[in-house]
Coordinates of C-alpha atoms and ligand atoms in Angstrom, one line a residue:
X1116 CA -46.6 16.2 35.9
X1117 CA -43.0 15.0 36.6
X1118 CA -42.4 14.8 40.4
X1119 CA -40.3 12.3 41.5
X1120 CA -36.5 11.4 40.3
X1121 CA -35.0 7.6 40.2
X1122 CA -31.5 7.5 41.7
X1123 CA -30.0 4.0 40.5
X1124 CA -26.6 3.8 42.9
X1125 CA -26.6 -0.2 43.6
X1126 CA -23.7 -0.9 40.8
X1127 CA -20.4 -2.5 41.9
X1128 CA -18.2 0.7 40.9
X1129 CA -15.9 -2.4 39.9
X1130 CA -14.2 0.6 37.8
X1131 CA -12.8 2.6 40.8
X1132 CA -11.7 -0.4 43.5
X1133 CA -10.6 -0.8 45.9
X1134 CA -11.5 3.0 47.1
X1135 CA -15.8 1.4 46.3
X1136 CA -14.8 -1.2 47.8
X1137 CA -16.6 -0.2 51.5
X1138 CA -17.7 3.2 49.8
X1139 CA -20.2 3.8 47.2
X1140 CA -19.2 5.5 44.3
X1141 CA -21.6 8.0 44.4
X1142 CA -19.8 9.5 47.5
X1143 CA -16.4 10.2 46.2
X1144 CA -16.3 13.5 46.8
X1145 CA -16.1 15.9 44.5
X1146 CA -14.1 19.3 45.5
X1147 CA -16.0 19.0 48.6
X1148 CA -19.4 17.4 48.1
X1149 CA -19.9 14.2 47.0
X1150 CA -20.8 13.3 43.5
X1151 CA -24.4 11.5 44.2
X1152 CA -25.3 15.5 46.0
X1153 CA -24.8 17.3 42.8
X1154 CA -27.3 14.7 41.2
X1155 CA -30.0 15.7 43.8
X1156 CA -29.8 18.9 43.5
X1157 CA -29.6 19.0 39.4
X1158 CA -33.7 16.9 40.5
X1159 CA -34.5 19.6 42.7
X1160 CA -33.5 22.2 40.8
X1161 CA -35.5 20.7 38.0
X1162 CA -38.7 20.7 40.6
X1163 CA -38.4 17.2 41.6
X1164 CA -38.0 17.1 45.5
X1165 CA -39.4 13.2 45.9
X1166 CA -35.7 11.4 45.3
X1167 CA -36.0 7.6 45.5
X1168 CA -32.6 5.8 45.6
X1169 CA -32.0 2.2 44.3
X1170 CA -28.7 1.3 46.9
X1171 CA -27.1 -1.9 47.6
X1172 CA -24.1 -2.5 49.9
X1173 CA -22.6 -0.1 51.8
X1174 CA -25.9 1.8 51.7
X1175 CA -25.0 3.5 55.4
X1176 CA -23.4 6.2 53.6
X1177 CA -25.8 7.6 51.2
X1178 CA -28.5 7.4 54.4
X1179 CA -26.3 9.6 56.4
X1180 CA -25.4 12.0 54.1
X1181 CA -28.7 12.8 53.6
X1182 CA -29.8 12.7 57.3
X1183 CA -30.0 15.0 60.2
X1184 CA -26.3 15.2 61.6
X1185 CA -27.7 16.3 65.2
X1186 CA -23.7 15.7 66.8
X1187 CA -22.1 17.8 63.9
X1188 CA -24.8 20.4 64.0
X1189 CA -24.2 21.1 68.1
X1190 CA -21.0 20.8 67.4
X1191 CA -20.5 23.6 64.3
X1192 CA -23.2 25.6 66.4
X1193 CA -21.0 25.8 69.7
X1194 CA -17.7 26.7 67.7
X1195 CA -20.0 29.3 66.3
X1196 CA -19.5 28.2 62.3
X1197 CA -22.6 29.2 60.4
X1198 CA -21.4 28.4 57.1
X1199 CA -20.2 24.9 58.0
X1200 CA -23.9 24.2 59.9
X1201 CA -26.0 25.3 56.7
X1202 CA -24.0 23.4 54.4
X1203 CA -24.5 20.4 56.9
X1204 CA -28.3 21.1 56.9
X1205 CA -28.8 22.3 53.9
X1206 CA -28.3 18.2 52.4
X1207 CA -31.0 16.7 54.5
X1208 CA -33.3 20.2 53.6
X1209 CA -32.9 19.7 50.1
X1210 CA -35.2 17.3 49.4
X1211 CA -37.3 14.4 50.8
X1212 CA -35.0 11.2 50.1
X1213 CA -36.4 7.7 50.1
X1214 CA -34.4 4.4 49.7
X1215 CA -35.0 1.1 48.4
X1216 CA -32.4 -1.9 47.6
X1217 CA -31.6 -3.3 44.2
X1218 CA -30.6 -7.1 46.1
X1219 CA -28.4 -8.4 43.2
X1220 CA -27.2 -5.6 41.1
X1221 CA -28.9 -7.4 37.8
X1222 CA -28.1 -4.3 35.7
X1223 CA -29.4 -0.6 35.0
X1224 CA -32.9 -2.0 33.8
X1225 CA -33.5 -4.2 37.0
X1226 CA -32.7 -1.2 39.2
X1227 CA -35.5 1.1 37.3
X1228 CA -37.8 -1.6 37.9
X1229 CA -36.9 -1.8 41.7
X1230 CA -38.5 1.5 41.4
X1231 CA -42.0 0.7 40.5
X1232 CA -43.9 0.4 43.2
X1233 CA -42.9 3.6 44.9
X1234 CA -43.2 5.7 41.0
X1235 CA -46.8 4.7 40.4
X1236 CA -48.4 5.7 37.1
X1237 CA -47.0 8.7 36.5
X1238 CA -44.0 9.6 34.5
X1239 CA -40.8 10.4 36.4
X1240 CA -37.0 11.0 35.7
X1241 CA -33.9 8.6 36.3
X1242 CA -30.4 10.2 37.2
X1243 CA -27.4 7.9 37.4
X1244 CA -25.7 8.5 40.8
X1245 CA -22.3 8.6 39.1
X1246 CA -23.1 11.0 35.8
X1247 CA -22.3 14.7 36.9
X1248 CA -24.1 17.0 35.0
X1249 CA -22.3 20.5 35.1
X1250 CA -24.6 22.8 36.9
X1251 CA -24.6 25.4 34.9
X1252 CA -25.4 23.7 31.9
X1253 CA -29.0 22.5 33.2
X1254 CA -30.7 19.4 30.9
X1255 CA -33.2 17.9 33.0
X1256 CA -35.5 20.6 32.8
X1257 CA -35.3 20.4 29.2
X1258 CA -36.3 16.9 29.3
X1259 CA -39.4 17.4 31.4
X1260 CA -40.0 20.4 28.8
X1261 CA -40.3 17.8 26.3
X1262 CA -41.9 15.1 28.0
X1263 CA -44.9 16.9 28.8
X1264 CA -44.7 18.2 25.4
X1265 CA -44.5 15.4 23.1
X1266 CA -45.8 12.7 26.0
X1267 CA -43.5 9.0 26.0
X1268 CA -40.0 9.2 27.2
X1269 CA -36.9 11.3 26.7
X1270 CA -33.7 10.2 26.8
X1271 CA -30.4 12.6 27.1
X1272 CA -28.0 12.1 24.2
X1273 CA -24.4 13.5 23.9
X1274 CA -22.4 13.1 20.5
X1275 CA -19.4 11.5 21.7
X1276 CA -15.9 10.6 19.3
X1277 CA -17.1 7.5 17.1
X1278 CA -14.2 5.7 18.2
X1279 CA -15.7 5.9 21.7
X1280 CA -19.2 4.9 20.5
X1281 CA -18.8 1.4 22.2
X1282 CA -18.5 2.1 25.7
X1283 CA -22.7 3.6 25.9
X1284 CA -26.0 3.3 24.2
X1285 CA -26.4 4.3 21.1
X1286 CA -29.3 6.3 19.2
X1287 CA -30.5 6.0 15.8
X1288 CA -32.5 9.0 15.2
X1289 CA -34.5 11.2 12.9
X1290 CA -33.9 14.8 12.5
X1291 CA -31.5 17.1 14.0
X1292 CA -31.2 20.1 16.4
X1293 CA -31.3 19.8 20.0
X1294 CA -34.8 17.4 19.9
X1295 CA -35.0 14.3 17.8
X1296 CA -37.0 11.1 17.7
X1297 CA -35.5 8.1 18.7
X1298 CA -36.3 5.1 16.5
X1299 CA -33.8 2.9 17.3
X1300 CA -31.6 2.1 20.7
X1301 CA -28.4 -0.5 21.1
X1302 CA -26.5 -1.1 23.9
X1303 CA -22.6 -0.8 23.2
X1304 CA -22.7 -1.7 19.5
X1305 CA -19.7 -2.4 17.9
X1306 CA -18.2 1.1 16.4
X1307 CA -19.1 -0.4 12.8
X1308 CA -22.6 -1.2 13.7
X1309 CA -23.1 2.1 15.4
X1310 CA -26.1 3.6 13.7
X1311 CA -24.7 7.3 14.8
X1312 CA -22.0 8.9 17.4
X1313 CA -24.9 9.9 19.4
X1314 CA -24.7 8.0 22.9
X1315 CA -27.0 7.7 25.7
X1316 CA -26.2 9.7 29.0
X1317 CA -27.4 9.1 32.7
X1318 CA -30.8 11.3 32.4
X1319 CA -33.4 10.0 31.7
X1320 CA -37.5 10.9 32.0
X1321 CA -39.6 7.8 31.4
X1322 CA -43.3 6.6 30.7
X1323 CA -44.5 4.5 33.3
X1324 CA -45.2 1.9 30.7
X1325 CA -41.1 1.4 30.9
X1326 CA -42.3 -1.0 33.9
X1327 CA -44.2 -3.4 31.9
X1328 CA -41.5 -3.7 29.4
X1329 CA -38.6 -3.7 31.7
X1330 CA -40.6 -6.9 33.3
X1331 CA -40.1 -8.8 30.2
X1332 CA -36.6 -7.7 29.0
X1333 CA -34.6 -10.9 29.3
X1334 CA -30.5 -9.9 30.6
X1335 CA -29.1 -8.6 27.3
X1336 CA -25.3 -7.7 27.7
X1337 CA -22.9 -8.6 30.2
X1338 CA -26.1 -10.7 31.0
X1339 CA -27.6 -7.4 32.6
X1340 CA -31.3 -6.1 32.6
X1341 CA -30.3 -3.4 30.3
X1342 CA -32.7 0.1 30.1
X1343 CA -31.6 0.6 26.5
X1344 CA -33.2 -3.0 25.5
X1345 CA -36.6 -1.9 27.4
X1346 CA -36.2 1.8 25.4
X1347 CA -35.9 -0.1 22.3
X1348 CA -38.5 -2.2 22.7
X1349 CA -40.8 0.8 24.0
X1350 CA -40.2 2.9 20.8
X1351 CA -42.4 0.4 19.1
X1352 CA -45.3 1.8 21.1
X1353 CA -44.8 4.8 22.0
X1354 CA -42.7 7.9 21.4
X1355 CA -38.9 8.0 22.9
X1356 CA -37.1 11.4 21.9
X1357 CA -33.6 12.1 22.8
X1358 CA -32.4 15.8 24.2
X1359 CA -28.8 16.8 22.7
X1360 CA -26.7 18.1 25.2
X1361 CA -23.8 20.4 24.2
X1362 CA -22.9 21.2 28.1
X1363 CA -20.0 19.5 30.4
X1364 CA -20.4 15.8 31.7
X1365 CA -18.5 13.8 34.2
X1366 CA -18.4 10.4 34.4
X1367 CA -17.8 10.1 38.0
X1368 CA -17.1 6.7 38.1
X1369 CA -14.8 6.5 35.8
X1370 CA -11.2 7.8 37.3
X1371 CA -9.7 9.7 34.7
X1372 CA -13.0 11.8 34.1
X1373 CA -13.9 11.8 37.9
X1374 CA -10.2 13.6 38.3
X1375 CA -10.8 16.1 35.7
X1376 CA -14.5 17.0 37.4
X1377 CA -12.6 17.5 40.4
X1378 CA -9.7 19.7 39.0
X1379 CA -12.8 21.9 36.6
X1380 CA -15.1 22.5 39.3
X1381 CA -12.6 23.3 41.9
X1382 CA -10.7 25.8 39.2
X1383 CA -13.9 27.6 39.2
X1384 CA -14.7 28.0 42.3
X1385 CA -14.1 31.7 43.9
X1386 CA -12.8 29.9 46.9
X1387 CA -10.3 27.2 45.7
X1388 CA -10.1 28.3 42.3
X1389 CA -7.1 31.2 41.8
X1390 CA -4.8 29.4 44.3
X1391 CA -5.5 25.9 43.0
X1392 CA -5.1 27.4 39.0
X1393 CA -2.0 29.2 40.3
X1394 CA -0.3 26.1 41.6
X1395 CA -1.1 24.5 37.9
X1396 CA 0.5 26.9 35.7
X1397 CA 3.3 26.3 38.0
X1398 CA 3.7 22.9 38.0
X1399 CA 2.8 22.2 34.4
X1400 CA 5.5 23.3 32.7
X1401 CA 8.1 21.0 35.3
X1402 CA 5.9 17.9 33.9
X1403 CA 7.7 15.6 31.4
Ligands
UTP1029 P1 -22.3 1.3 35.6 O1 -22.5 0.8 34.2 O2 -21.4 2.4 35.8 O3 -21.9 0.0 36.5 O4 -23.8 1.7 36.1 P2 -21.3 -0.1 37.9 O5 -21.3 -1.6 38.2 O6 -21.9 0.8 38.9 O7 -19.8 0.4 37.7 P3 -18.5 -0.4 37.2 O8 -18.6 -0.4 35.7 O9 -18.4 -1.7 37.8 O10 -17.3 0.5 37.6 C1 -24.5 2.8 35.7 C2 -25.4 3.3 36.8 O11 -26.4 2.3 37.1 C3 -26.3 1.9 38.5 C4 -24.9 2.3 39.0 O12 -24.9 2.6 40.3 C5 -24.7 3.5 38.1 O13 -25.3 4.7 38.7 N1 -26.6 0.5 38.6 C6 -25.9 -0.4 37.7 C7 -27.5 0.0 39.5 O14 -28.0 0.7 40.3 N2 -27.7 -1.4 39.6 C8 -27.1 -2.2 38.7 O15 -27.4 -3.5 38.8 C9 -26.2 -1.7 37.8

């Protein structure tokens, strides 16, 4: 049984300063949430409701927004606005949230193992508090599908242009379709070493045995604890398959793909959507 979802959200968001610069990047808000609340529900909605966080600085924010708000709720309640007061509620309903701190942000890999203790034996799934998974294209269930399945870990892969191959992990893999066995993992290769166009993504459903490893994975790049060097090492052992997802993906940390989340999401939605797509198709064709 999968039950409880990792959270890693200690990086340094160097990527998106100076507005992470007292704020986390996982609370940029995104129409009107922020990012890291889309992540926790895509856990619950996938049936895991234990959430441990891995935070560092500025960790005051993610604690709040997942906390009772007991001013703001007397406050919606005596103006009489029942909408506003479940959608306050509803984030510290959702599920039970537990935090723990990275200390240095040593890399991805360190802040997994930060997790340890509170995971236990079983395996469980890792989110990255700054990927955005479209809701409506759900992928962690999948993963848990095939964990329980075919037992070891699963990683989510998307195919991404070769020339951008670089910027993720990468998967060498056997077979195709939407599951395939991993049997080789490398962090940001160059785009002529890349052994396919298949990169790693922030999902993520792992053996416990990923502990032990992570333990003896010496910083690999950018002198970082790097997952994808413990994932490489742990498809020596045991079995690491890789889901292909096809769906939408926002890299919320990044600010060119955090502004298109923003402007997708919010064109969909029944409430912002036809004015906000309205105003676009107006001020498009004034653009240079
Ligand atoms: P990123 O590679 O996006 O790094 O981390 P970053 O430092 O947060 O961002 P930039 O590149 O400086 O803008 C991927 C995920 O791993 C978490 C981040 O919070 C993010 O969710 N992370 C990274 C940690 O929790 N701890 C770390 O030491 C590094």
């Amino acid at each position: 049984m999968v039950t409880k979802a990792v959270i890693p959200a200690a990086g340094l968001g160097t990527r998106f300063l100076p507005a992470t610069k007292a704020t986390p990047k996982e609370m940029l808000p995104v129409v009107d949430r922020p990012a890291i609340q889309y992540v926790v529900e895509e856990a619950v909605a996938a049936g895991l409701t234990d959430v441990l966080m891995i935070t560092g600085r500025s960790k005051r924010a993610l604690e709040d927004h997942f906390d009772r708000a007991v001013e703001l709720e007397l406050a919606l309640e005596a103006k009489g606005d029942p909408a506003r007061l479940a959608a306050v509620r509803e984030t510290n309903e959702m599920a039970q949230v537990h935090y723990v701190r990275q200390g240095d942000p040593k890399g991805l890999g360190h802040a997994v193992l930060v997790a340890a203790g509170h995971v236990g034996h079983e395996p469980f799934a890792v989110l990255l508090g700054d990927d955005l998974i479209d809701p409506r294209d759900p992928l962690l269930s999948t993963m848990v599908e095939v964990q329980q399945r075919e037992g070891g870990s699963v990683v989510a892969l998307m195919e991404v242009p070769h020339e951008a191959i670089s910027l993720y992990g990468c998967a060498a893999v056997e077979g195709a379709g939407d599951v395939v066995r991993i049997h080789g993992l490398v962090e940001k290769p160059p785009v002529d070493e890349a052994p396919s166009d298949l990169a790693v993504i922030g999902r993520y459903v792992l053996s416990p045995t990923v502990f032990d490893v992570l333990r003896r994975t010496p910083p690999g790049r950018g002198g970082e604890i790097q997952l994808t060097d413990a994932l490489a090492t742990l498809i020596a052992t045991e079995p690491v398959h890789g889901v292909v997802f096809r769906g939408r993906r926002y890299d919320t940390g990044d600010r060119l793909d955090y502004l298109k989340a923003v402007v997708r999401l919010a064109s969909e939605r029944d409430d912002l959507g036809p004015e906000l797509l309205a105003w676009l198709r107006e001020w498009l064709p004034q653009q240079p």
